Short mmCIF file of C-alpha atoms and ligand atoms in Angstrom, two decimals:
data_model
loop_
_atom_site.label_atom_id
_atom_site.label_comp_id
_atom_site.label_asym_id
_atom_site.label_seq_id
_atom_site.Cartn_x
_atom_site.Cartn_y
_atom_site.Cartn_z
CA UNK J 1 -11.56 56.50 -2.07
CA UNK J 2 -14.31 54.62 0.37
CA UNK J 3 -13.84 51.28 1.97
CA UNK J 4 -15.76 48.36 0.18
CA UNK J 5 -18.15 47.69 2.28
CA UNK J 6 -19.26 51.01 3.47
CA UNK J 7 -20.11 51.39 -0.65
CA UNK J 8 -21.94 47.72 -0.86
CA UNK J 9 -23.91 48.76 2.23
CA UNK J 10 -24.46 52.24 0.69
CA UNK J 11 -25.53 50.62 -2.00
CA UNK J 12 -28.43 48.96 -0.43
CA UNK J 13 -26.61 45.20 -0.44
CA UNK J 14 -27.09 44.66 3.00
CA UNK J 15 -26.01 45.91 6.91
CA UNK J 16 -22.00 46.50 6.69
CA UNK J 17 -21.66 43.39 8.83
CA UNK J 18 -23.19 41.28 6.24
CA UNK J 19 -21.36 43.10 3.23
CA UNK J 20 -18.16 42.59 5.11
CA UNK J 21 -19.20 38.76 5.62
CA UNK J 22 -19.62 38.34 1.94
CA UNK J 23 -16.19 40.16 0.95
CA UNK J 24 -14.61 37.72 3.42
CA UNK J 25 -16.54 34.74 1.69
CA UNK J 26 -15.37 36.05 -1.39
CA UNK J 27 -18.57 37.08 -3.14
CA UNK J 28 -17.46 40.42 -4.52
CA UNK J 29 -15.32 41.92 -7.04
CA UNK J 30 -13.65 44.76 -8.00
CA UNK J 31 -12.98 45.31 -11.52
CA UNK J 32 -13.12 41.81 -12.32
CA UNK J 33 -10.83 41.05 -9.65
CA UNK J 34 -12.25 38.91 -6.24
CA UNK J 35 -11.88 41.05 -2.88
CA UNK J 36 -11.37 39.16 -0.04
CA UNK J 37 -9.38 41.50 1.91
CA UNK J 38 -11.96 43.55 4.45
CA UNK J 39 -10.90 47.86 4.49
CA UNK J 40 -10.11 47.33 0.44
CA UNK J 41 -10.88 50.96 -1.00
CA UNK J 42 -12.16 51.40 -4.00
CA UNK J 43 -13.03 54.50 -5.99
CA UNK J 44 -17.36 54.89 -6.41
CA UNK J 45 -16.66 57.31 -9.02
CA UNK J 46 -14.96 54.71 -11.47
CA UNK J 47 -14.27 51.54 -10.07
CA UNK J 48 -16.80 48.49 -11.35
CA UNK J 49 -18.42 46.75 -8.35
CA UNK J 50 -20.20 43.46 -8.54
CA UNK J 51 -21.75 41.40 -5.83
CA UNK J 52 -21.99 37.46 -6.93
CA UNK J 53 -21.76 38.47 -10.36
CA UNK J 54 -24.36 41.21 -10.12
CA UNK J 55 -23.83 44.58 -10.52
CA UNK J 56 -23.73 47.45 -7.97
CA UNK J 57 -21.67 50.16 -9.54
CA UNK J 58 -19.73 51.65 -11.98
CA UNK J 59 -20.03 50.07 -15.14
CA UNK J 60 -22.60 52.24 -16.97
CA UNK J 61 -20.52 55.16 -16.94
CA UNK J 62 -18.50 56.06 -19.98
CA UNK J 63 -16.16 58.54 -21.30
CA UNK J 64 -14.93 58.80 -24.40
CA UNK J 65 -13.04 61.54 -26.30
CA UNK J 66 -13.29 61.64 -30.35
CA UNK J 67 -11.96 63.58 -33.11
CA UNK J 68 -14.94 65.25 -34.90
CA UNK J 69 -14.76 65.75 -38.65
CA UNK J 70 -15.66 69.19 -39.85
CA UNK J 71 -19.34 69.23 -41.11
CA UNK J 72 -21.08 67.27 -38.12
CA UNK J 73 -23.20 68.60 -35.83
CA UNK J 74 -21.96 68.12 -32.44
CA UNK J 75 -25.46 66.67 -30.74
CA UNK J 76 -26.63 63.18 -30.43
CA UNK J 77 -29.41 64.23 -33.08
CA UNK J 78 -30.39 66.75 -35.86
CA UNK J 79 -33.93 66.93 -37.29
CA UNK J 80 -32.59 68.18 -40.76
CA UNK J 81 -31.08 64.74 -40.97
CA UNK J 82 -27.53 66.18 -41.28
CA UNK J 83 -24.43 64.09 -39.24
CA UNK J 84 -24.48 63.97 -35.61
CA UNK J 85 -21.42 63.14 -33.61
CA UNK J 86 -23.10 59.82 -32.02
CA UNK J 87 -23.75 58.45 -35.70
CA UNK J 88 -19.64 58.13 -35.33
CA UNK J 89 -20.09 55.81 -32.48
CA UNK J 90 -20.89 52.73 -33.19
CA UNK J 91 -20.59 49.80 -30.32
CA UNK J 92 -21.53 52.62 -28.06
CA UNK J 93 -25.10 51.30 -26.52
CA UNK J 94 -24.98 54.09 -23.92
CA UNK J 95 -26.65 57.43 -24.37
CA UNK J 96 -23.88 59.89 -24.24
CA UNK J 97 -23.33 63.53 -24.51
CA UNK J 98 -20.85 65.80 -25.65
CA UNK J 99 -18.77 68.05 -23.00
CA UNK J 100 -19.54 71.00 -24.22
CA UNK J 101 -19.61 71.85 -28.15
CA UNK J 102 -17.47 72.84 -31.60
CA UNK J 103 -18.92 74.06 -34.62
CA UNK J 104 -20.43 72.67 -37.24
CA UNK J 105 -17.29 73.55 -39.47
CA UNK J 106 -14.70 72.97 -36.45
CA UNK J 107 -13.04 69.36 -36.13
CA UNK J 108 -10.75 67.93 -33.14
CA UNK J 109 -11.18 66.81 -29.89
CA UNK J 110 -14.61 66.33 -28.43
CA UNK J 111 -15.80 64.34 -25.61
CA UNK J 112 -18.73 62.27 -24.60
CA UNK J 113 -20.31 61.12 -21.47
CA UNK J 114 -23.34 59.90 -19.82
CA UNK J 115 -21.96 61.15 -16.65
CA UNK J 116 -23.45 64.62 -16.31
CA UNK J 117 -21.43 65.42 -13.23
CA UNK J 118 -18.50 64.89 -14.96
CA UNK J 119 -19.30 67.03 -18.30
CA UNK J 120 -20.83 70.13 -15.42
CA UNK J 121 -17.47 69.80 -13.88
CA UNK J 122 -15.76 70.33 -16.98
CA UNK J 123 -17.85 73.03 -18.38
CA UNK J 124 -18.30 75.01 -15.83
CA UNK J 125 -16.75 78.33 -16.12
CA UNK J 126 -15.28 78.57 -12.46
CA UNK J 127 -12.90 75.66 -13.18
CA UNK J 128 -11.46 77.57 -16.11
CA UNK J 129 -10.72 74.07 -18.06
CA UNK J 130 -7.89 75.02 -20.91
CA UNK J 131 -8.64 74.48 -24.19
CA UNK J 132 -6.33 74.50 -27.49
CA UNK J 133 -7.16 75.45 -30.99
CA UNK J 134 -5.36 75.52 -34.05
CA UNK J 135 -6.61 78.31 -36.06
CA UNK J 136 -5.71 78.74 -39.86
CA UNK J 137 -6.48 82.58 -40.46
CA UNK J 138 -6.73 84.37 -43.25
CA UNK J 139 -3.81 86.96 -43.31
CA UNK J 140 -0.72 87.10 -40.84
CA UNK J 141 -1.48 89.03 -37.84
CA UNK J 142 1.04 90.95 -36.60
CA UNK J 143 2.10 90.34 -33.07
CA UNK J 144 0.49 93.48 -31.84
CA UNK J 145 -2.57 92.14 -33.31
CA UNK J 146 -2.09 88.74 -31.01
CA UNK J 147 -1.09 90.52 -28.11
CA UNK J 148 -4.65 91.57 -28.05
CA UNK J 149 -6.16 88.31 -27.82
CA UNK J 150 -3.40 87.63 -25.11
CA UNK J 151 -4.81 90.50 -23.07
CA UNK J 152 -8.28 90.13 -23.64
CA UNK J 153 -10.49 91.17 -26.79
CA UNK J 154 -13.67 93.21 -26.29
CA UNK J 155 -16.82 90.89 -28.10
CA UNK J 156 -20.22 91.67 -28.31
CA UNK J 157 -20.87 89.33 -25.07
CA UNK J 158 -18.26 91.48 -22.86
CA UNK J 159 -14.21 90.96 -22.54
CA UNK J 160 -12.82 87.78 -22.96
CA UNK J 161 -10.25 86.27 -20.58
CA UNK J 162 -6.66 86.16 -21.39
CA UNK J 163 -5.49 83.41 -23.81
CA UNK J 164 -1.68 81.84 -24.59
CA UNK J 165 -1.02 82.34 -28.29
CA UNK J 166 1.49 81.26 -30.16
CA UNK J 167 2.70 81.50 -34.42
CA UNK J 168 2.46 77.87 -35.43
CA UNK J 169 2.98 78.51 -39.28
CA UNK J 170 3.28 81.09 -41.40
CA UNK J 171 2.67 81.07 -45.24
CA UNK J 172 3.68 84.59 -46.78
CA UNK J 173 3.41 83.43 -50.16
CA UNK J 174 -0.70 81.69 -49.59
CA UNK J 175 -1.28 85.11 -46.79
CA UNK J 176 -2.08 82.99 -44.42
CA UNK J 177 -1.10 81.29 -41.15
CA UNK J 178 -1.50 79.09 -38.73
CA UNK J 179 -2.12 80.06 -35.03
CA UNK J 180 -2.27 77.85 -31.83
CA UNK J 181 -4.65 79.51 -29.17
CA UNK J 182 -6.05 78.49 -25.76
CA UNK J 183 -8.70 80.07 -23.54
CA UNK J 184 -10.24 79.58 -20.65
CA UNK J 185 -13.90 79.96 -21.57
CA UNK J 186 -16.47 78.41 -23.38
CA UNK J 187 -18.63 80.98 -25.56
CA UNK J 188 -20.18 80.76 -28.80
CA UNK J 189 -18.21 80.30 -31.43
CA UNK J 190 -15.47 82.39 -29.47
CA UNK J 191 -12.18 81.55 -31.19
CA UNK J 192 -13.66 82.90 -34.78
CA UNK J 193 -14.83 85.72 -32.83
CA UNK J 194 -11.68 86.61 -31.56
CA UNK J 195 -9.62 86.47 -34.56
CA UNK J 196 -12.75 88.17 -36.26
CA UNK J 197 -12.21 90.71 -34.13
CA UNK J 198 -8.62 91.09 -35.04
CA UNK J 199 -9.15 91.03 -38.69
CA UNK J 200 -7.77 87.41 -39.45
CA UNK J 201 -11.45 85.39 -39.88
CA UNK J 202 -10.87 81.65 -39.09
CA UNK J 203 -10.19 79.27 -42.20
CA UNK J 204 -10.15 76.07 -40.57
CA UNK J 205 -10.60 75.27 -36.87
CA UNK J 206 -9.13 72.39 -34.75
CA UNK J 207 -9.23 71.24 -31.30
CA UNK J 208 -6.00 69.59 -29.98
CA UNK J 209 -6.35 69.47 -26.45
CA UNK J 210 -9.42 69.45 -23.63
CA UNK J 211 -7.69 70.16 -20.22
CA UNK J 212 -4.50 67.88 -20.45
CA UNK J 213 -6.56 65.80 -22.90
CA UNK J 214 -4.57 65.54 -25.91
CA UNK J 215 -6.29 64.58 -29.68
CA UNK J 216 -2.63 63.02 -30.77
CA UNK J 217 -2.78 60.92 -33.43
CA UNK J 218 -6.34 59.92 -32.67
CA UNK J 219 -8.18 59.47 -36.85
CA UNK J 220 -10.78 61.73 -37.79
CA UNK J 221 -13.79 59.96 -36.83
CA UNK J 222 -12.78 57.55 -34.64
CA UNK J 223 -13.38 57.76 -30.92
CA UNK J 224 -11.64 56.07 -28.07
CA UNK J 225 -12.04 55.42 -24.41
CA UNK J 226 -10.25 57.68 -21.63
CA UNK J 227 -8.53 55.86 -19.19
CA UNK J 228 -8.99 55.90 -15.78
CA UNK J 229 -6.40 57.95 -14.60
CA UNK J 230 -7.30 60.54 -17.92
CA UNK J 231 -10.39 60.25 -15.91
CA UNK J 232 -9.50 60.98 -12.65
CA UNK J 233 -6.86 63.18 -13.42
CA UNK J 234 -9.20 65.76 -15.62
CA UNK J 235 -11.84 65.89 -12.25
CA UNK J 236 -9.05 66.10 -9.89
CA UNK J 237 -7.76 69.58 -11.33
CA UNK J 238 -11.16 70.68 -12.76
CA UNK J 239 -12.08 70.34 -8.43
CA UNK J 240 -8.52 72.06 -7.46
CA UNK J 241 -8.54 74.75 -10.50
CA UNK J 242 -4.95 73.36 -11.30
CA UNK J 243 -6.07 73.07 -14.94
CA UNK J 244 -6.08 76.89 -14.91
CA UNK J 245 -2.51 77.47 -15.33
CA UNK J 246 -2.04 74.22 -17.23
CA UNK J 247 -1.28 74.02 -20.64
CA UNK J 248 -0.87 70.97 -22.94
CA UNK J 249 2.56 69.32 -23.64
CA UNK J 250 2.68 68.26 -27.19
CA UNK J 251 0.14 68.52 -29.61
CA UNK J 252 -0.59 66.87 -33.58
N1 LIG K 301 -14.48 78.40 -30.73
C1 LIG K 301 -15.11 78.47 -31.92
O1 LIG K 301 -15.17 79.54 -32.53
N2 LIG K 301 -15.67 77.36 -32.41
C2 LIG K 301 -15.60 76.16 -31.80
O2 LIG K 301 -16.12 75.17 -32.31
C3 LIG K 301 -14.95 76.11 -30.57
C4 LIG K 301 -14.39 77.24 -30.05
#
């Protein structure tokens, strides 16, 4: 958090003086709210800033998180003409970007920004951002076979990092089951490569949570926006690594 007029004069508004003689004369505003109070922090990062009705930050940021339907391409376009996540979101003006990617065939929780800081900080390996899956296999692996993907799983690309997995469902009579799985790591297509390597290929793939992110009850092809404390909660403990040893509460 930064005081008001340290950001206006940041900002280029004017000397801090000045800026600080306009708050007082009640010229700015803060998320749609007048500030007239002079040491008023504010957060650069999200908060909207406006100066006599004109804009000085915030506003064209955006985050949203949306639940991808299987058989869309997760990019904002595709030259073989084939569904692209942003065709889902309409009233968005903004050019956004997805944070990170799922399959083609995989559906759940994506999100989108135009705030490449944001999506880096969440991608980047070091911060070890949890993410959950719910993988319908083919087969019913044997808990040895998932104590392998707990330890680490040798794939063509090296070792992965060790993942929480748990039996969601398991149906005997159709041989197959249902497995809830969360790494740490971002690799191609590594959740079907992990249970490939186990012998169970992936049926159906779905992402519930992103960090503490949760999909809920959100409808398949419909997007919404994060809050601001989903916001500044997620780059909070991507910066501290807290998300690490984090993982989701509830899921769909
Ligand atoms: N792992 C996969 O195999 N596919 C995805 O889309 C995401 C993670």
């Amino acid at each position: 958090m930064e005081r008001l007029q340290k950001i206006l004069a940041q900002a280029g508004v004017a000397s801090r003086r000045k800026c600080e003689e306009m708050i007082l004369a009640g010229k700015v505003e803060v998320n749609g709210e007048l500030v007239t109070t002079l040491g008023t922090k504010v957060d650069p990062a999200t908060d909207i800033i406006k100066v006599s009705g004109r804009l000085i930050r915030g506003e064209n940021k955006i985050y949203i998180m949306f639940n991808k339907p299987k058989g869309v391409i997760t990019s904002a376009s595709d030259p073989k003409g084939r569904k692209v996540v942003t065709d889902y979101l309409k009233g968005i003006n903004e050019r956004v970007y997805p944070v990170g990617r799922l399959d083609y065939d995989t559906e759940g929780l994506l999100l989108l920004t135009n705030d490449g800081e944001f999506a880096n900080l969440l991608t980047h390996p070091k911060h070890h951002v949890p993410k959950t899956y719910h993988a319908t296999v083919k087969g019913v692996p044997h808990g040895t076979a998932l104590d392998k993907l707990k330890t680490g799983i040798k794939l063509e690309d090296g070792m992965t990092a060790p993942a929480e997995v748990e039996y969601k469902d398991i149906d005997e009579a159709n041989k197959e089951a249902v497995i809830s799985i969360t790494i740490h790591e971002g690799r191609n297509r590594q959740v079907r490569r992990m249970f490939e390597a186990i012998s169970h290929p992936v049926m159906r793939l779905k992402r519930i949570s992103f960090g503490d992110i949760l999909l809920q009850n959100l409808k398949r092809g419909s997007y919404r926006h994060l809050t601001k404390d989903e916001i500044n909660h997620l780059q909070q403990m991507a910066k501290s690594g807290l998300l690490k040893a984090k993982t989701p509460r509830k899921d769909t």
